[in-house]
Steps between C-alpha positions, in 0.01 A plus 500: 500500500649257250648152490739441791352778719378249757755215468399327822154398387435128465207281393410162636368230262378156577476240213552800266213707631542837668404499870628814674802724542809543710816708539867402470683554827805275431654325201333176619190627684173673406280651767121479504205495736374185667158509329669521159731207591200284601344569156822406329519164681128420447527572124710194413827320556757680282572859609712741296598868529531735201697818526621767257198469277284814446227374272314175438545392136419201278842495330727401783661685786715812479876515497525615865262244644621226736309194626571302813343201677377556854644229730357613836266753664590607855285715731699763688445475875263755649365628166302427188815515292586198287838450332506287186838343437597440134700213356791725396614859517357781291737701288465860607505778239307816417176304446530244781611611845410482867301729724678562831316502827448839660675604816266517794551873538245577228279793443175519304551548127293631212719314248402136541406239236316171478548270201319211339351354182220678321375407154794424272738677737695263730655800680246772563559756772279730707619788714358555845558699819586300816461578865578285805166442662614246762806306605412216267312671214549773246208696357473583134344834399452690182494174302385554141198318364450320167785250543407133543724384788356147541775267628764771512744387769849561627682783675368849526795719380556858622776742415735614772648848541755419223232372263594138538201261519486263796250239622285633787198267487358184355164467334263279304208670325207258499273743319501710186574809708815532718482435879478785749746338737809279454723305739800711615855371460616771746571402858415177674826345393350398157811610318724285714270202467508535120877507507509180708272316256721601212815393686349160584391450145843568365665253738414206279451437134138529384324181415285527189172304554430189290326588179198282414477633145524214248529725195689827482510748786492852372717768656190683627385177670227339289537141403445406136375146448715262298242489210526878464880509486651562153156552342614833341285703744651703780346399831789651703550880523849455357421206271704250704260220389609547141878497556723217373213337320571247225501646151182384320509518123205665340454195279635144467441485126802474269568729209475358151829403334622701209500324164806578297614858482159647426240647734290182517504269805328171579382301801552133590256236372182501699521880555369811328660844486334780691475844358786609722727217375456280808424132449195346661389131501199426275297382791510845664350678195135579486443386864362832622822593689734752336843346548708684232474830682368685196174306459610345169423147631135592544404662165145538363565186287469291816129564504410263215604137447619530140706822559644354822592181314661705221708683760614206705493205260478627145559149347172388647308739273360330191658165576174309433471436879254729681641631824226751568156381599341705229752373243596860435865399450404283197272743313571628151589841654740342745664314209559820309214472244356814361177622656292386199662160470460163672729225627453180313661233717321353795621528856699199639620437141871554564608326175454802274571867533187726527398678182285799446242547216300814420 
């Protein structure tokens, strides 16, 4: 079977985490077992239903998926059936559609399926043979092994004489292997009671519960805290926490201004030009933090006093005022003397220009 083969399958999530399964029986209602519904309620405060999604992915939901908020869970009288009412109607198509309830005049079938989540498959199916073993239960036989059915839940679907699948039972698998018996939807007036719950639910507009989320509520149901919104990381399955975020420039540095018609450009006083032609304040150079973006404000010259001074304040080199503790900015080499020559003037003597002698 491929995508859309079992369009009635649904998955319940609470706060964005998968809980158990269900089956679409109306545009506004999903059917499941009471034990599954209890798990859903206990898992958190924000319940959602995902339909039309075959596989679990980390790149968003598929084009046929639909998400709805659960506004109420009602137990059907005289049964373990629970109907979850959604905040708005589903849009039925080839990938999302309802499973009709079976007529009570039903005969055992060897073409029945259960569905649920297994691994990365949100809609995994397993065929089984069903027999009516009592007035309230159906027995499953010839069930294949090797399929993890933990928390599979919803309607057991069997094909009628015309090959149309209908709901004949309700189940919740609480183990990794499927149950031997499921609750029957045949007889006992269960079908009529289900219809009455649906009619009563449609009589008034659904009330969406108050949302305590103070950040962004993802479509799947998880709440993203305010500090994680617009941080350039998807926390929602569909990336809702990164939508309509303010545009943040990659840098606040200005470009250097072109000088004349040539290729040269210059920065404002008190700034130096980065290797990528951005302008950075002098105080931000050689501070151990690369601000230019290309590392040009933290070159190797920053490692020594005299070379750092020559880079940032070249007029302080050989000005007869020692700025480095080791006076390296006032040596004969710093003043441009040849390696075998010496500087004649004395430091602090700013009245004469330094001279070099061999």
